[in-house]
Amino acid sequence: MPSAVSSSQGAVAVLRFGRLAAMGAVAVLIVVAGAWGSWGTAQYVMLTKGRERGTIEVTRCGADTCTGPFTPVSPGARARGSVVIDKSVAVKRGQTYAVIVKPGSDAVLRSGPAGVLYAWVPLGGALLLASVVVAGGLRAVRAAWVLAGAGVALLTAAFALL
């Protein structure tokens, strides 16, 4: 006949496993969501073969976007009188930036190392958030420090290059 002590230990083990499984799933979901959010932009910036590459000289900025003429540098790219780039702390009026044209639109994205790192900023934030879940929910402090370090390194590199 099982004793109350062994039954209690079994329940604690099941609850511990449930907590680990749930927090592990949450941490993985956060990182996957960050990668998914980054990939929407990163795919254009990283996979440049066959894409229109060039430069934009920012002439006007509104609340959310900036515009300027597009000068092509890749074969098959065509000049445009005005293209749109998202306004951020890294885009200033009067500056010229290397860009990639999003297919089927007049929207452009920063290219080069700065553009690649900037595209992965959502993943960096997700890594920082997941590190809190890993440290608190999984009690895996070393793994949490690795995640946090990777997130901080990615965010710092992105903003240092911009």
Short mmCIF file of C-alpha atoms in Angstrom, two decimals:
data_model
loop_
_atom_site.label_atom_id
_atom_site.label_comp_id
_atom_site.label_asym_id
_atom_site.label_seq_id
_atom_site.Cartn_x
_atom_site.Cartn_y
_atom_site.Cartn_z
CA MET A 1 0.00 0.00 0.00
CA PRO A 2 1.49 3.37 -1.01
CA SER A 3 2.16 5.78 1.77
CA ALA A 4 1.06 9.41 1.87
CA VAL A 5 4.69 10.53 1.65
CA SER A 6 5.43 8.70 -1.64
CA SER A 7 2.13 9.92 -3.12
CA SER A 8 3.02 13.49 -2.17
CA GLN A 9 6.50 13.16 -3.72
CA GLY A 10 4.95 11.90 -6.95
CA ALA A 11 2.60 14.88 -7.11
CA VAL A 12 5.51 17.28 -6.56
CA ALA A 13 7.48 15.63 -9.36
CA VAL A 14 4.52 15.90 -11.75
CA LEU A 15 4.00 19.57 -10.88
CA ARG A 16 7.73 20.29 -11.32
CA PHE A 17 7.73 18.61 -14.72
CA GLY A 18 4.60 20.56 -15.71
CA ARG A 19 6.22 23.85 -14.73
CA LEU A 20 9.39 23.02 -16.67
CA ALA A 21 7.42 21.98 -19.75
CA ALA A 22 5.21 25.08 -19.66
CA MET A 23 8.05 27.55 -19.09
CA GLY A 24 10.20 25.81 -21.69
CA ALA A 25 7.37 26.11 -24.21
CA VAL A 26 6.89 29.80 -23.37
CA ALA A 27 10.62 30.51 -23.76
CA VAL A 28 10.76 28.70 -27.11
CA LEU A 29 7.61 30.50 -28.28
CA ILE A 30 9.14 33.89 -27.41
CA VAL A 31 12.35 33.17 -29.33
CA VAL A 32 10.48 31.76 -32.33
CA ALA A 33 8.18 34.79 -32.40
CA GLY A 34 11.22 37.10 -32.32
CA ALA A 35 12.88 35.21 -35.17
CA TRP A 36 9.64 35.21 -37.16
CA GLY A 37 9.21 38.95 -36.63
CA SER A 38 12.78 39.58 -37.75
CA TRP A 39 12.63 37.32 -40.80
CA GLY A 40 9.99 39.49 -42.48
CA THR A 41 12.64 42.16 -43.02
CA ALA A 42 15.84 40.13 -42.78
CA GLN A 43 15.00 37.94 -45.77
CA TYR A 44 15.21 40.92 -48.12
CA VAL A 45 18.38 42.31 -46.58
CA MET A 46 20.27 39.02 -46.31
CA LEU A 47 19.20 37.32 -49.54
CA THR A 48 20.10 40.10 -51.98
CA LYS A 49 20.72 38.08 -55.14
CA GLY A 50 18.34 39.29 -57.85
CA ARG A 51 17.04 42.19 -55.77
CA GLU A 52 17.23 45.85 -56.70
CA ARG A 53 20.08 47.45 -54.75
CA GLY A 54 20.99 51.11 -54.66
CA THR A 55 21.07 54.22 -52.54
CA ILE A 56 18.50 56.65 -51.22
CA GLU A 57 19.21 60.27 -50.45
CA VAL A 58 16.68 61.22 -47.80
CA THR A 59 15.06 64.50 -48.79
CA ARG A 60 11.85 64.56 -46.71
CA CYS A 61 10.72 63.00 -43.45
CA GLY A 62 7.22 62.70 -42.06
CA ALA A 63 5.98 61.24 -38.80
CA ASP A 64 6.68 57.59 -39.67
CA THR A 65 8.52 57.53 -43.00
CA CYS A 66 11.15 59.34 -45.00
CA THR A 67 11.36 59.66 -48.78
CA GLY A 68 13.94 60.42 -51.40
CA PRO A 69 15.19 59.46 -54.86
CA PHE A 70 16.54 55.94 -55.48
CA THR A 71 19.78 55.59 -57.43
CA PRO A 72 20.39 51.99 -58.60
CA VAL A 73 23.74 50.23 -58.27
CA SER A 74 22.80 46.67 -59.26
CA PRO A 75 22.11 45.40 -62.78
CA GLY A 76 18.41 45.41 -63.60
CA ALA A 77 17.51 47.99 -60.96
CA ARG A 78 15.68 51.08 -62.17
CA ALA A 79 15.92 54.62 -60.87
CA ARG A 80 12.93 55.95 -59.00
CA GLY A 81 12.04 59.53 -58.26
CA SER A 82 10.82 58.70 -54.78
CA VAL A 83 11.00 55.67 -52.51
CA VAL A 84 9.91 55.27 -48.89
CA ILE A 85 12.04 54.16 -45.95
CA ASP A 86 10.79 53.74 -42.38
CA LYS A 87 11.80 56.61 -40.15
CA SER A 88 13.97 55.55 -37.25
CA VAL A 89 16.74 57.01 -35.16
CA ALA A 90 19.14 55.81 -37.84
CA VAL A 91 17.58 57.68 -40.79
CA LYS A 92 18.24 61.41 -41.06
CA ARG A 93 17.30 63.97 -43.64
CA GLY A 94 20.13 64.85 -46.02
CA GLN A 95 21.95 61.52 -45.57
CA THR A 96 22.49 58.82 -48.21
CA TYR A 97 21.97 55.14 -47.33
CA ALA A 98 22.57 51.84 -49.11
CA VAL A 99 19.20 50.13 -49.52
CA ILE A 100 17.33 47.18 -51.03
CA VAL A 101 13.95 47.65 -52.71
CA LYS A 102 11.20 45.40 -51.34
CA PRO A 103 9.81 43.46 -54.33
CA GLY A 104 6.62 44.87 -55.79
CA SER A 105 6.76 48.17 -53.95
CA ASP A 106 8.54 51.49 -53.63
CA ALA A 107 9.57 50.71 -50.05
CA VAL A 108 13.26 50.25 -49.28
CA LEU A 109 15.21 48.69 -46.42
CA ARG A 110 18.70 49.48 -45.15
CA SER A 111 21.26 47.02 -46.50
CA GLY A 112 24.77 46.00 -45.54
CA PRO A 113 25.88 44.98 -42.06
CA ALA A 114 23.87 47.74 -40.40
CA GLY A 115 20.69 46.70 -42.21
CA VAL A 116 21.18 43.03 -41.37
CA LEU A 117 21.70 43.71 -37.69
CA TYR A 118 18.81 46.18 -37.60
CA ALA A 119 16.52 43.56 -39.18
CA TRP A 120 17.33 41.14 -36.34
CA VAL A 121 16.56 43.62 -33.52
CA PRO A 122 13.20 41.93 -32.72
CA LEU A 123 15.09 38.68 -32.13
CA GLY A 124 17.47 40.47 -29.77
CA GLY A 125 14.53 41.72 -27.72
CA ALA A 126 13.00 38.26 -27.72
CA LEU A 127 16.26 36.77 -26.43
CA LEU A 128 16.26 39.24 -23.54
CA LEU A 129 12.65 38.45 -22.70
CA ALA A 130 13.21 34.71 -22.96
CA SER A 131 16.19 34.99 -20.60
CA VAL A 132 13.85 36.23 -17.86
CA VAL A 133 11.52 33.28 -18.44
CA VAL A 134 14.42 30.83 -18.44
CA ALA A 135 15.89 32.27 -15.25
CA GLY A 136 12.62 32.55 -13.34
CA GLY A 137 10.52 29.72 -14.72
CA LEU A 138 13.14 27.12 -15.52
CA ARG A 139 15.67 28.22 -12.91
CA ALA A 140 18.44 27.75 -15.48
CA VAL A 141 20.56 30.75 -14.59
CA ARG A 142 23.53 29.99 -16.86
CA ALA A 143 21.32 29.47 -19.89
CA ALA A 144 19.49 32.69 -19.03
CA TRP A 145 22.77 34.60 -18.94
CA VAL A 146 23.72 33.17 -22.33
CA LEU A 147 20.38 34.25 -23.82
CA ALA A 148 20.61 37.69 -22.25
CA GLY A 149 24.21 38.12 -23.41
CA ALA A 150 23.29 37.17 -26.98
CA GLY A 151 20.35 39.60 -26.95
CA VAL A 152 22.43 42.47 -25.55
CA ALA A 153 25.25 41.77 -28.03
CA LEU A 154 22.83 41.78 -30.97
CA LEU A 155 21.09 44.99 -29.88
CA THR A 156 24.36 46.74 -29.08
CA ALA A 157 25.93 45.77 -32.41
CA ALA A 158 22.84 46.90 -34.31
CA PHE A 159 22.75 50.33 -32.74
CA ALA A 160 26.54 50.77 -32.85
CA LEU A 161 26.56 50.20 -36.63
CA LEU A 162 23.56 52.41 -37.28
#
